[in-house]
XYZ file of C-alpha atoms in Angstrom:
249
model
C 68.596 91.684 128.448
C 71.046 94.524 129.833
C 72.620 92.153 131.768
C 72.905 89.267 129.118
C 74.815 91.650 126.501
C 77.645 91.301 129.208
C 77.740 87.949 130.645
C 80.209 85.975 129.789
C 77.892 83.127 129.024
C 74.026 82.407 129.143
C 71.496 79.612 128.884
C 68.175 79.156 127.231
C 65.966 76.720 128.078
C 62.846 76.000 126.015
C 59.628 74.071 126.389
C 58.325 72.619 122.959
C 54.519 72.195 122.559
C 52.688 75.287 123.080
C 56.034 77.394 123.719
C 58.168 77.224 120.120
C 55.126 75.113 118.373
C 51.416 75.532 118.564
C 49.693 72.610 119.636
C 47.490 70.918 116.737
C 44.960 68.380 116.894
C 47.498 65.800 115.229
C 50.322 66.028 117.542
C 52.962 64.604 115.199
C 52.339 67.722 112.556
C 52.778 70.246 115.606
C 55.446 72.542 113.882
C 57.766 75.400 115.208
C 55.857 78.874 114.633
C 57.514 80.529 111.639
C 60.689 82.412 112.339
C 61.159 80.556 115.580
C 64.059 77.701 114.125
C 65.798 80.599 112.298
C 66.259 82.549 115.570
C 67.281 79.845 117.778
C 69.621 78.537 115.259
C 71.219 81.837 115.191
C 71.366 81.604 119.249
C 73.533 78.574 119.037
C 75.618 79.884 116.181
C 76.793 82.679 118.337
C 78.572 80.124 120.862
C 77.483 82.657 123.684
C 74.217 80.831 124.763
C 73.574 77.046 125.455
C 70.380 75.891 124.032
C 68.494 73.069 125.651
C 64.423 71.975 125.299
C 63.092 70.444 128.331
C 60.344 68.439 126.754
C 57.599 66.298 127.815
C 57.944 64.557 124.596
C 60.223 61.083 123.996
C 63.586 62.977 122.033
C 62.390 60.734 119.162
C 59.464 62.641 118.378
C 61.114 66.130 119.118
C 63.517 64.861 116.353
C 60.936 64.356 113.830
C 59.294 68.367 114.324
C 63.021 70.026 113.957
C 65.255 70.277 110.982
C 68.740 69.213 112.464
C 70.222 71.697 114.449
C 74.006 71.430 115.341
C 74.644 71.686 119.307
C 71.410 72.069 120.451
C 70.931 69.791 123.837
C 67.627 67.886 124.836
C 66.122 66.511 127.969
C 63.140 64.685 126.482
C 59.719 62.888 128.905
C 60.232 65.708 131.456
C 64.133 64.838 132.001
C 64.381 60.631 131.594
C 65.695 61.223 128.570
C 69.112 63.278 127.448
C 70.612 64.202 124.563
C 73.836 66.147 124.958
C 74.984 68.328 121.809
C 77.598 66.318 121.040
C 75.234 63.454 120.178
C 75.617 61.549 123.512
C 72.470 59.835 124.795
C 71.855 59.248 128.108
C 68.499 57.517 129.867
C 67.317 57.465 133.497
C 66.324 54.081 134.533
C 62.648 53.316 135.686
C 62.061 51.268 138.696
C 59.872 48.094 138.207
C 57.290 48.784 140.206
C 57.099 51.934 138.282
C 56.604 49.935 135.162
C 54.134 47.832 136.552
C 52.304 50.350 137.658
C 52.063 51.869 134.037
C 51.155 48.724 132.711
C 48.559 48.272 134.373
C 47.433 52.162 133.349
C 47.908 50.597 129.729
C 45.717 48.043 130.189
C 43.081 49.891 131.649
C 43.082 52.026 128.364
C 42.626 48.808 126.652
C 39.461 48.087 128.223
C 38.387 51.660 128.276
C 38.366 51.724 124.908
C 40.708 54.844 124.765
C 43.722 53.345 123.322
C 42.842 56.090 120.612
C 42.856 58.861 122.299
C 46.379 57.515 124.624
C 49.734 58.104 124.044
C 52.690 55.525 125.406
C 55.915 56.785 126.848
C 58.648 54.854 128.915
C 57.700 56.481 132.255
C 54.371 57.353 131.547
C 50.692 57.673 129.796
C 48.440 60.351 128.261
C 45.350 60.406 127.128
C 44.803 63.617 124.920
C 41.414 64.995 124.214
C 42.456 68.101 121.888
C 40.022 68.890 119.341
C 36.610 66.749 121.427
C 33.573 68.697 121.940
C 33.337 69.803 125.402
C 31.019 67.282 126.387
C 33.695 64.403 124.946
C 35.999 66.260 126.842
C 34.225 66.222 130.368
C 33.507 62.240 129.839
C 37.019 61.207 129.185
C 39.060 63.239 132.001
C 36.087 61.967 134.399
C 36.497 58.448 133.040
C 39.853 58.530 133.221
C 40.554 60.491 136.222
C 38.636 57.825 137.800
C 39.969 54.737 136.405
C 43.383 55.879 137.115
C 42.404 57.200 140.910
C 43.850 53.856 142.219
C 47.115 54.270 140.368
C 47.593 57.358 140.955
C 48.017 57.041 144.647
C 50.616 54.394 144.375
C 53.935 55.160 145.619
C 56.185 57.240 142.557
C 52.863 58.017 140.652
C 51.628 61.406 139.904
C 48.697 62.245 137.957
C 49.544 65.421 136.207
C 47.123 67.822 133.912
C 48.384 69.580 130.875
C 46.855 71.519 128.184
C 44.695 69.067 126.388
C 45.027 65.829 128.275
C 46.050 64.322 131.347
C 49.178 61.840 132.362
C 49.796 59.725 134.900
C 53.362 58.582 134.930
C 56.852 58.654 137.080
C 56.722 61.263 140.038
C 60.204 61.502 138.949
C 62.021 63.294 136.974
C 60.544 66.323 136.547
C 61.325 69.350 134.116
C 62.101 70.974 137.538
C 64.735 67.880 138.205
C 66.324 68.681 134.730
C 66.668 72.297 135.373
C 68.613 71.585 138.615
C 70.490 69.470 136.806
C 71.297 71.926 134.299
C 71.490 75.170 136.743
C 74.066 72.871 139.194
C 76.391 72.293 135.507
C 76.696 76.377 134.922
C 78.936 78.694 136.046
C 77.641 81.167 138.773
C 77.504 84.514 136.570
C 75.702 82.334 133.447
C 72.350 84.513 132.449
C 69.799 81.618 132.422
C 66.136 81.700 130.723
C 63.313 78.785 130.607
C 60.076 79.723 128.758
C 57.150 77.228 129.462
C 53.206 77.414 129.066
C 52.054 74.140 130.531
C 51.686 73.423 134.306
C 54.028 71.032 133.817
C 56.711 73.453 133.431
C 55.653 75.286 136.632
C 58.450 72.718 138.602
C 60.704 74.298 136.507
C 59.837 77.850 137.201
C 60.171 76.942 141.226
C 63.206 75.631 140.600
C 64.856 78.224 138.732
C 63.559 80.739 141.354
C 66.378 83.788 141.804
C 68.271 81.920 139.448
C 66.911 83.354 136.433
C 63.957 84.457 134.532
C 61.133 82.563 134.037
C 58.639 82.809 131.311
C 54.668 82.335 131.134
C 54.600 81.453 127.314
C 50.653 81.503 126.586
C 47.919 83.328 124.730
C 45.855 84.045 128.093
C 47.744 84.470 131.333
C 47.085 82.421 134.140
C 48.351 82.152 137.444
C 52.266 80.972 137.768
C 55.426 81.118 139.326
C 57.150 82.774 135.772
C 58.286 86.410 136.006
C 57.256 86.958 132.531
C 54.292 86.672 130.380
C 54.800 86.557 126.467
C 52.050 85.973 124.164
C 53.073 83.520 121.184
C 53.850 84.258 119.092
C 54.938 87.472 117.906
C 56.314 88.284 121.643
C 58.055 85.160 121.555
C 59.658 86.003 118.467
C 60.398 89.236 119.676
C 62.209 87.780 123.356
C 64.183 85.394 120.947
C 65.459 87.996 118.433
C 66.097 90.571 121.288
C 68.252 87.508 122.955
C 70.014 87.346 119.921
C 70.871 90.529 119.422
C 71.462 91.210 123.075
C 74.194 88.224 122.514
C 75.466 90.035 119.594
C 76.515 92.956 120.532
């Protein structure tokens, strides 16, 4: 933080569920933790940080959990989507065979019955099993695992675990593919941050390497690439409002 009170300019980048917002059984009601909008409002207001969320979520639904917030940037579905500050959207294209590979994933779901427990995005597919026993749990990853074992080895496809679920969708982008994207657009001496929790945000941490600090966001610790580990979320409210002030001075 030392270091960020004197560079000319820095960059935050923040995962969204489980990093500024507790996950919830109802994923549509999953909130930023008290406090956390204020601070990272204040971040942006100071002109001396650029604020972007790297989300797995569509930028639609991201929308609906924050009160508007001027200038803050958004790469939503692990980087397909982008939403500059100024408003400007911008959408990486999905190959076909992509999509039919997907669709067929969707259908699947239809026949599995699971269609309840899925969740439809434009370059991929979850099924979430937050708030099953642990016995509903083990069926439905082993059910799906296995009715999406085919898939998953086509060409593009990755079958990726996260807290609470798993997706199969596009191999690419990544959240590491938007923070190269974002680290190639700043200048040398820019102080850069991403907090994540998820494995899903451990491309980013490998990409961001030297680069800058990455941090573990997560009530128990587990092994990762991040330099840091902050339990949410008082110690994430503490990193933010020692950012700010460290940008303040």
């Amino acid at each position: 933080m030392e270091q960020l009170s004197v560079a000319p300019t820095s960059a935050l980048l923040l995962d969204y569920d489980g990093t500024l917002a507790p996950f919830q059984m109802d994923r549509n009601r999953a909130y930023p933790y008290p406090g956390v909008v204020e601070i990272v409002e204040s971040i942006i207001q100071s002109g001396r940080t650029r604020v972007i969320v790297v989300t797995g979520r569509p930028i639609r639904e991201l929308r609906a959990l924050l009160p508007p917030m001027s200038n803050l940037e958004v790469w939503g579905e692990h980087g397909l989507d982008h939403l500059l500050a100024d408003g400007t959207y911008q959408q990486t294209a999905i190959a076909p065979e992509i999509t039919e590979v997907l669709a067929q994933a969707e259908r699947w779901l239809n026949q599995a019955d699971l269609m309840p427990l899925a969740e439809i995005k434009k370059a991929g597919l979850a099924v979430h099993w937050r708030g099953l026993s642990e016995a509903e749990i083990g069926r439905v990853q082993a059910r799906t695992m296995e009715g999406w074992a085919r898939l998953a080895e086509q060409p593009g496809i990755k079958l990726l675990r996260f807290e609470g679920g798993l997706e199969l969708r596009s191999a690419r982008p990544n959240k590491g593919d938007a923070v190269a994207t974002i680290v190639e657009e700043l200048d040398s001496n820019t102080r850069i941050a991403f907090l994540g929790d998820d494995l899903t945000d451990e491309d980013a941490f490998r990409v961001l390497g030297d680069r800058g600090l990455s941090v573990l966001v997560r009530a128990e610790y587990r092994e990762t690439k991040a330099n840091v580990w902050l339990k949410p979320p008082q110690e994430l409210l503490g990193f933010l409002t020692q950012w700010l002030n460290s940008i303040s001075v």
